[in-house]
CSV table of C-alpha atoms in Angstrom, one decimal:
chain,number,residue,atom,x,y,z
A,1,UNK,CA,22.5,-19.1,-14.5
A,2,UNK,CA,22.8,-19.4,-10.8
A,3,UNK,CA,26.1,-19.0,-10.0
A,4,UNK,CA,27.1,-15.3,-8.9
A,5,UNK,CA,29.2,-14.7,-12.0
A,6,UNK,CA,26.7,-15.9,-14.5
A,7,UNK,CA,23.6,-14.1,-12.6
A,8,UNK,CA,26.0,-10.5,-12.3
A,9,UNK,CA,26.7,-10.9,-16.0
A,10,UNK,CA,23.7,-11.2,-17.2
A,11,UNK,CA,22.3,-8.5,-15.4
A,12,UNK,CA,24.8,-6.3,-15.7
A,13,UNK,CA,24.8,-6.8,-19.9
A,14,UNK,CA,20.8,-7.2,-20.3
A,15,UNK,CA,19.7,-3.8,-18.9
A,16,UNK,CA,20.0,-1.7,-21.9
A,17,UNK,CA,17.3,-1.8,-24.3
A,18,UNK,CA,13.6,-2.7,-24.1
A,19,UNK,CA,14.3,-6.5,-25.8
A,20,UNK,CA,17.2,-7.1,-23.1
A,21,UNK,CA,15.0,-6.7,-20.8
A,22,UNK,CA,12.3,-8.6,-21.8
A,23,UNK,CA,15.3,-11.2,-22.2
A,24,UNK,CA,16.8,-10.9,-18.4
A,25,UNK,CA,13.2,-10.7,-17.2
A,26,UNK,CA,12.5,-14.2,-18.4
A,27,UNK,CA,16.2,-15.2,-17.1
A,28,UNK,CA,15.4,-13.7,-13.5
A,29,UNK,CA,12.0,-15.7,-13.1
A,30,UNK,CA,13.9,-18.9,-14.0
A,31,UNK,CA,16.2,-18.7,-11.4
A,32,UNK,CA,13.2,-16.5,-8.5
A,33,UNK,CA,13.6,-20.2,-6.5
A,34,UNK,CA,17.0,-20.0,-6.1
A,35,UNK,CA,17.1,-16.4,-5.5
A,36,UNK,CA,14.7,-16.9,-2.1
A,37,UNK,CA,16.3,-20.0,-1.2
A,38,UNK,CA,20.0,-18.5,-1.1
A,39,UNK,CA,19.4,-14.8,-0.9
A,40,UNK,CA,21.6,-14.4,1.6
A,41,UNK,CA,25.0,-15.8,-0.7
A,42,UNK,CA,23.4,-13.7,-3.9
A,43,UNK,CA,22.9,-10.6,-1.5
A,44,UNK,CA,26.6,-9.6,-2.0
A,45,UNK,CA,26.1,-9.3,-6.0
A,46,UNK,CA,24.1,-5.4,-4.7
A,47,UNK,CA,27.4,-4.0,-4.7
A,48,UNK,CA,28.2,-4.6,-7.7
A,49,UNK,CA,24.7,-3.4,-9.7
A,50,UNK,CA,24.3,0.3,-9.9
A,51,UNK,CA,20.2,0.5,-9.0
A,52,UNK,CA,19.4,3.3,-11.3
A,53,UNK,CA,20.4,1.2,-14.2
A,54,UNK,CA,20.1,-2.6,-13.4
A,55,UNK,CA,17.1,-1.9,-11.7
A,56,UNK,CA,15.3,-5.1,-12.6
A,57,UNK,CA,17.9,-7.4,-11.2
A,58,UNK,CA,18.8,-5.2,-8.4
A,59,UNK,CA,14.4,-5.5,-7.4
A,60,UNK,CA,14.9,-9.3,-7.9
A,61,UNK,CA,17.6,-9.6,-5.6
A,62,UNK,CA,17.0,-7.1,-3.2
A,63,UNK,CA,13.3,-8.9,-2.9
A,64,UNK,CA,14.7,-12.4,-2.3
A,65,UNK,CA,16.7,-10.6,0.6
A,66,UNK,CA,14.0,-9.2,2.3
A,67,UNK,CA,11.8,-11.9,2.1
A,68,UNK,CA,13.8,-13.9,4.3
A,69,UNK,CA,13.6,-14.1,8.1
A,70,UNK,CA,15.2,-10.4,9.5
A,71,UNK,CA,16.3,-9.6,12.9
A,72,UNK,CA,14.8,-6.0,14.4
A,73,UNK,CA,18.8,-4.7,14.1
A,74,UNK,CA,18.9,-6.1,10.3
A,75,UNK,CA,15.6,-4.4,9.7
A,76,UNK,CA,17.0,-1.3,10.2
A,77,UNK,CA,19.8,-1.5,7.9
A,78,UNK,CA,17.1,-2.9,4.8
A,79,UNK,CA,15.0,0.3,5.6
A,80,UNK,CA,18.1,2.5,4.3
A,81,UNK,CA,18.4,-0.1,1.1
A,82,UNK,CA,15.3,-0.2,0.1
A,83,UNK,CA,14.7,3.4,0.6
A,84,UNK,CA,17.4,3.8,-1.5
A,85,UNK,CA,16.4,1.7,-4.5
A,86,UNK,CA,12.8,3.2,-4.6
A,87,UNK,CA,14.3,6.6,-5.0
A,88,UNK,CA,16.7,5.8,-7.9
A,89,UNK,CA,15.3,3.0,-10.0
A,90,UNK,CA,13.9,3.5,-12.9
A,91,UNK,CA,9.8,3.4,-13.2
A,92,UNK,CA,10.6,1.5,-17.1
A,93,UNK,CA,12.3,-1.5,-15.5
A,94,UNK,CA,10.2,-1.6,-12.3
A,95,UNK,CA,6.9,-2.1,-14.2
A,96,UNK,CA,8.2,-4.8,-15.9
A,97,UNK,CA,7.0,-7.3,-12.6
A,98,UNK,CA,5.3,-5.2,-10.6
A,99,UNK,CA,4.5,-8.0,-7.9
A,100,UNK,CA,8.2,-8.2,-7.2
A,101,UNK,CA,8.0,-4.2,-6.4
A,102,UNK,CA,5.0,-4.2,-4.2
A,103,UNK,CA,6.3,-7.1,-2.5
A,104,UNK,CA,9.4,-5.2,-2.4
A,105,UNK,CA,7.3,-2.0,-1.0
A,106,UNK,CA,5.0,-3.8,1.3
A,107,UNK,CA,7.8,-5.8,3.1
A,108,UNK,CA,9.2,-2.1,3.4
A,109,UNK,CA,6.2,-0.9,5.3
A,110,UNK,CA,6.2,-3.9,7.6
A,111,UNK,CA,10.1,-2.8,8.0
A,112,UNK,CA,9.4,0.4,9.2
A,113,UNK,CA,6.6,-0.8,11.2
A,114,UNK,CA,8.8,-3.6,13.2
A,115,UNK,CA,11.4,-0.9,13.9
A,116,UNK,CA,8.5,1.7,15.5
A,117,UNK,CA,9.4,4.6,13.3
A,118,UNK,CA,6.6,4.3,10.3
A,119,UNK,CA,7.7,7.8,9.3
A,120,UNK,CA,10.4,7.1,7.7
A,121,UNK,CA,8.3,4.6,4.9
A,122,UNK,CA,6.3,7.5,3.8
A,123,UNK,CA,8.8,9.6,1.7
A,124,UNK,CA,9.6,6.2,-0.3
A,125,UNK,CA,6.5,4.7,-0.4
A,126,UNK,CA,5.3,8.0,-2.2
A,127,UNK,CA,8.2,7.5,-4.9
A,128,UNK,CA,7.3,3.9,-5.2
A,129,UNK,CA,3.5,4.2,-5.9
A,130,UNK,CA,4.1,7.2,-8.2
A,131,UNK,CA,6.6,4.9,-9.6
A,132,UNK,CA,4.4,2.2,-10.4
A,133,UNK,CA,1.5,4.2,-11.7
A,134,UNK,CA,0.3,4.7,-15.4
A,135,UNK,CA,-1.4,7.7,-14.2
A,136,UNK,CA,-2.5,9.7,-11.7
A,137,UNK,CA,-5.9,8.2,-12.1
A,138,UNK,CA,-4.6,5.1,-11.1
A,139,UNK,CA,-5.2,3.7,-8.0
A,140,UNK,CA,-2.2,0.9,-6.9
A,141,UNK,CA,-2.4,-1.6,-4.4
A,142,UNK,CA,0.5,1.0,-2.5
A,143,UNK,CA,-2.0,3.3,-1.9
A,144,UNK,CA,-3.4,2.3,1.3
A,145,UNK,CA,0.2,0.9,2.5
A,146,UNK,CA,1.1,4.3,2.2
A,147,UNK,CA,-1.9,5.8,3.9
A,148,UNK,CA,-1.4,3.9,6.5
A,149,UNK,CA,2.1,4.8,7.0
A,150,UNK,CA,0.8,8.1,7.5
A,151,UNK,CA,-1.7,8.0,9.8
A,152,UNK,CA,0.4,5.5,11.9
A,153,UNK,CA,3.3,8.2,11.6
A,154,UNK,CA,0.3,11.5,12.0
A,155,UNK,CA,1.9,12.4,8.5
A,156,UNK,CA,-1.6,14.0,8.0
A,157,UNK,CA,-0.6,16.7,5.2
A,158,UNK,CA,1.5,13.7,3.4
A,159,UNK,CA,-1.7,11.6,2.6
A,160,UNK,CA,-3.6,14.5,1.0
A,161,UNK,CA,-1.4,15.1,-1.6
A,162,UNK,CA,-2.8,11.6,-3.0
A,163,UNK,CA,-6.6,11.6,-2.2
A,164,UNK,CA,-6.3,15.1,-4.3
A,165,UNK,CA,-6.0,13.0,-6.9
A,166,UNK,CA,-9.2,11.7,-9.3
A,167,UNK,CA,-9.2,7.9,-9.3
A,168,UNK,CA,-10.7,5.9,-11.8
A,169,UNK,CA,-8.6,3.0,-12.5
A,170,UNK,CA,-8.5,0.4,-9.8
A,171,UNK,CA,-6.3,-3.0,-9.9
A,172,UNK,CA,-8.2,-5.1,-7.1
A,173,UNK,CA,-11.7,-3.9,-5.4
A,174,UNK,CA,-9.7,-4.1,-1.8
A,175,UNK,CA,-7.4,-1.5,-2.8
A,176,UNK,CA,-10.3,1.2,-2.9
A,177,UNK,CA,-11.9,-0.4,-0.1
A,178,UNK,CA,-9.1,0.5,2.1
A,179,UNK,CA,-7.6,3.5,0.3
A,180,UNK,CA,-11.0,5.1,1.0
A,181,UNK,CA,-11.3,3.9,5.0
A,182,UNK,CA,-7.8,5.1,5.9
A,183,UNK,CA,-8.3,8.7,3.6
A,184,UNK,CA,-11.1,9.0,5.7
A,185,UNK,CA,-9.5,9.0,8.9
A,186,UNK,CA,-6.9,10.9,7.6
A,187,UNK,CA,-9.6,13.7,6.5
A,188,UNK,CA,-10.7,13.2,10.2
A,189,UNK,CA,-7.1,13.9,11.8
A,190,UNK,CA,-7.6,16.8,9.4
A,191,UNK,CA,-10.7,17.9,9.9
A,192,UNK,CA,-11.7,17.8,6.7
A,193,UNK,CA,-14.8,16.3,7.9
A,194,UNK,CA,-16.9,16.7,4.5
A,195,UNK,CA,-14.1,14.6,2.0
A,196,UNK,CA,-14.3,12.3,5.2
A,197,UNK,CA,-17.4,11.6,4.9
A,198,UNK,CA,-17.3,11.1,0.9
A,199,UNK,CA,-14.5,8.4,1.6
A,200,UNK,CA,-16.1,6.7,4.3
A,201,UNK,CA,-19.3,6.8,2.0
A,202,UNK,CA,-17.8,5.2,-0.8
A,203,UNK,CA,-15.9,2.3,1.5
A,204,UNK,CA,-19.2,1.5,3.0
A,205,UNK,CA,-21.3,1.4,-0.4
A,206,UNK,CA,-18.5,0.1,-2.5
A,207,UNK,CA,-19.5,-3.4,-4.6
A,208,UNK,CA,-18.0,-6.5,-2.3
A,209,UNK,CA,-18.8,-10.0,-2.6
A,210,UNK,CA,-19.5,-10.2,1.4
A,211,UNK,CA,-19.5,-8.0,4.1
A,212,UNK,CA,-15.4,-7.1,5.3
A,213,UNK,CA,-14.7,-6.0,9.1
A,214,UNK,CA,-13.0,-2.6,7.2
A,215,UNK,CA,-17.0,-1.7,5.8
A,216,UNK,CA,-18.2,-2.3,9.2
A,217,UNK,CA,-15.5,0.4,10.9
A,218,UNK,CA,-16.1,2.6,8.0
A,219,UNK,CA,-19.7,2.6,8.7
A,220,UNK,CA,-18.9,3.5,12.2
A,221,UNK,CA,-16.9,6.8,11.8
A,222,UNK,CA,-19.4,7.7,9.0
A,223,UNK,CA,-22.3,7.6,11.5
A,224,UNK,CA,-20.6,9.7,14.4
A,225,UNK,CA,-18.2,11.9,11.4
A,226,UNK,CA,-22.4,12.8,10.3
A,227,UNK,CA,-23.3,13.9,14.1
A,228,UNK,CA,-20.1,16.1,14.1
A,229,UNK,CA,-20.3,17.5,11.1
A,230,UNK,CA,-23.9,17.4,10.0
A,231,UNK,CA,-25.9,17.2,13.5
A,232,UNK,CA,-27.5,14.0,12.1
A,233,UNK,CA,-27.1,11.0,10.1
A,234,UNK,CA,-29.2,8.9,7.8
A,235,UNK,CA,-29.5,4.9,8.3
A,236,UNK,CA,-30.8,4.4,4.3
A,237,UNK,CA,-27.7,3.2,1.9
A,238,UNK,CA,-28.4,3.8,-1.8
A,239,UNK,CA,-30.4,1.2,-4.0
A,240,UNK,CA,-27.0,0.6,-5.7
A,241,UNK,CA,-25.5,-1.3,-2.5
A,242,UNK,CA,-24.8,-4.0,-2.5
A,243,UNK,CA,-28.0,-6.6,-0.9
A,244,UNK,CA,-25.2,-8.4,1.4
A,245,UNK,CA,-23.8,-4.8,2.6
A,246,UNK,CA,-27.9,-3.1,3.5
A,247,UNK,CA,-28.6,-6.8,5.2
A,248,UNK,CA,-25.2,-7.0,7.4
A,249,UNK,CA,-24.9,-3.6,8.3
A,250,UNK,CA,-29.1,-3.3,9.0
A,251,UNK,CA,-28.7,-3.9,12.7
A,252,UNK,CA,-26.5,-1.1,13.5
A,253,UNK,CA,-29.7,1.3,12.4
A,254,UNK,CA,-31.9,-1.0,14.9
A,255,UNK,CA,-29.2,0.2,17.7
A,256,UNK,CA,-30.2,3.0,19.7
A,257,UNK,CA,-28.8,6.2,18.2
A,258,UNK,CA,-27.3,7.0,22.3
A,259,UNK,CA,-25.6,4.0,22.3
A,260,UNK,CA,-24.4,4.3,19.1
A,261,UNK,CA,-22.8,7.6,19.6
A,262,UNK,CA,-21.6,5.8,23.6
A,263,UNK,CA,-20.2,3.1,21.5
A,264,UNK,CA,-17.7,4.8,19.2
A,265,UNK,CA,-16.8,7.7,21.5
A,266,UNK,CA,-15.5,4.7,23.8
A,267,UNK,CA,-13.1,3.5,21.1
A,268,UNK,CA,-9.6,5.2,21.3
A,269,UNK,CA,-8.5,4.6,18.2
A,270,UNK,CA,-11.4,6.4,16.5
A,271,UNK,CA,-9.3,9.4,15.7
């Protein structure tokens, strides 16, 4: 199963029906070690798998290749390859191991990120969480990877089209933590200050076993979003908070409302 001929075979002649796949799936976890290990001398099997049909094994492979160590010139070319495979695979296969595609996804964004052009991660990333939705009331772990390709690129107008969207299926409490912290600032580069302030809300008051550096900043912009918008701001958190979230974040309403406002004005990478 690990030689090039064997692993091309079986990919290219178990990507039909629903029971193949289950069948190649199984195949392609046996062999994952080797796949990471050698990804370079499987890398050349791409060519010969059409994306848009042998999706799962192209994700496999294309996963291992990316995974390795890549060179800022390499990077580059990956960008267009990946890019590439989000827009033409198909959703069906994809699902089937979804932590292979966000690893795929996420090793994207830090792609796009190393070469100093985020932009061009938002169009795909878009495809890919859409992708790997059941629903538009799902909430993935892409989300926020894709939000912050946006603000990181000023793609302000990009990152409504999701927070448009009604969530109420969440994979991992994180994922809403930090969808809701960078929607905020995007509302902010918006100035959408009023669903700002409902994101930011909702980071800050959201269930969390202890208190997260990304609460703390949330609470920040929340408090001077309030002045902007409102003229005023209220220190009291709902009963529903969490006890760990009203105790840490207590002695920021024992700071002086001046330095307060001195303190997040001098931060230039409040907005």
């Amino acid at each position: 199963m690990n030689s090039l001929e064997s692993l091309l075979a079986q990919i290219q002649g178990f990507s039909g029906n629903t029971d193949d796949l289950t069948h190649l799936h199984h195949c392609l976890n046996q062999c994952g070690a080797s796949l990471h290990a050698d990804s370079a001398r499987f890398a050349p099997l791409l060519r010969e798998l059409d994306p848009s049909i042998h999706s799962l094994g192209y994700l496999y492979i294309l996963e291992a290749r990316t995974s390795a160590a890549i060179s800022k010139a390499q990077a580059s070319e990956l960008v267009i390859s990946v890019a590439r495979f989000i827009n033409v695979c198909a959703a069906e296969q994809i699902r089937l191991a979804p932590d292979k595609f966000i690893s795929l996804c996420k090793r994207l964004k830090d792609l796009v990120i190393l070469v100093g052009n985020p932009m061009r991660g938002v169009a795909p990333m878009l495809t890919a969480l859409r992708k790997l939705q059941t629903s538009s009331e799902h909430l993935t772990t892409l989300h926020s990877d894709f939000l912050l390709l946006c603000l990181l690129s000023k793609c302000y107008k990009a990152g409504l089209s999701v927070l448009e969207d009604d969530i109420f299926d969440v994979d991992q409490p994180r994922d809403l933590l930090l969808y809701c912290y960078y929607g905020g600032m995007i509302c902010i580069g918006q100035k959408k200050f009023g669903k700002a302030l409902e994101l930011l809300y909702i980071a800050v008051t959201s269930p969390m076993p202890k208190m997260s550096a990304i609460a703390v900043e949330a609470y920040k912009k929340y408090v001077l979003v309030s002045l902007i918008h409102l003229g005023q701001f209220s220190t009291s958190l709902p009963k529903y908070t969490s006890s760990t979230v009203q105790r840490d974040l207590k002695h920021f309403s024992q700071v002086s409302l001046w330095k307060l406002i001195l303190i997040l004005l001098s931060a230039k990478s409040i907005f």
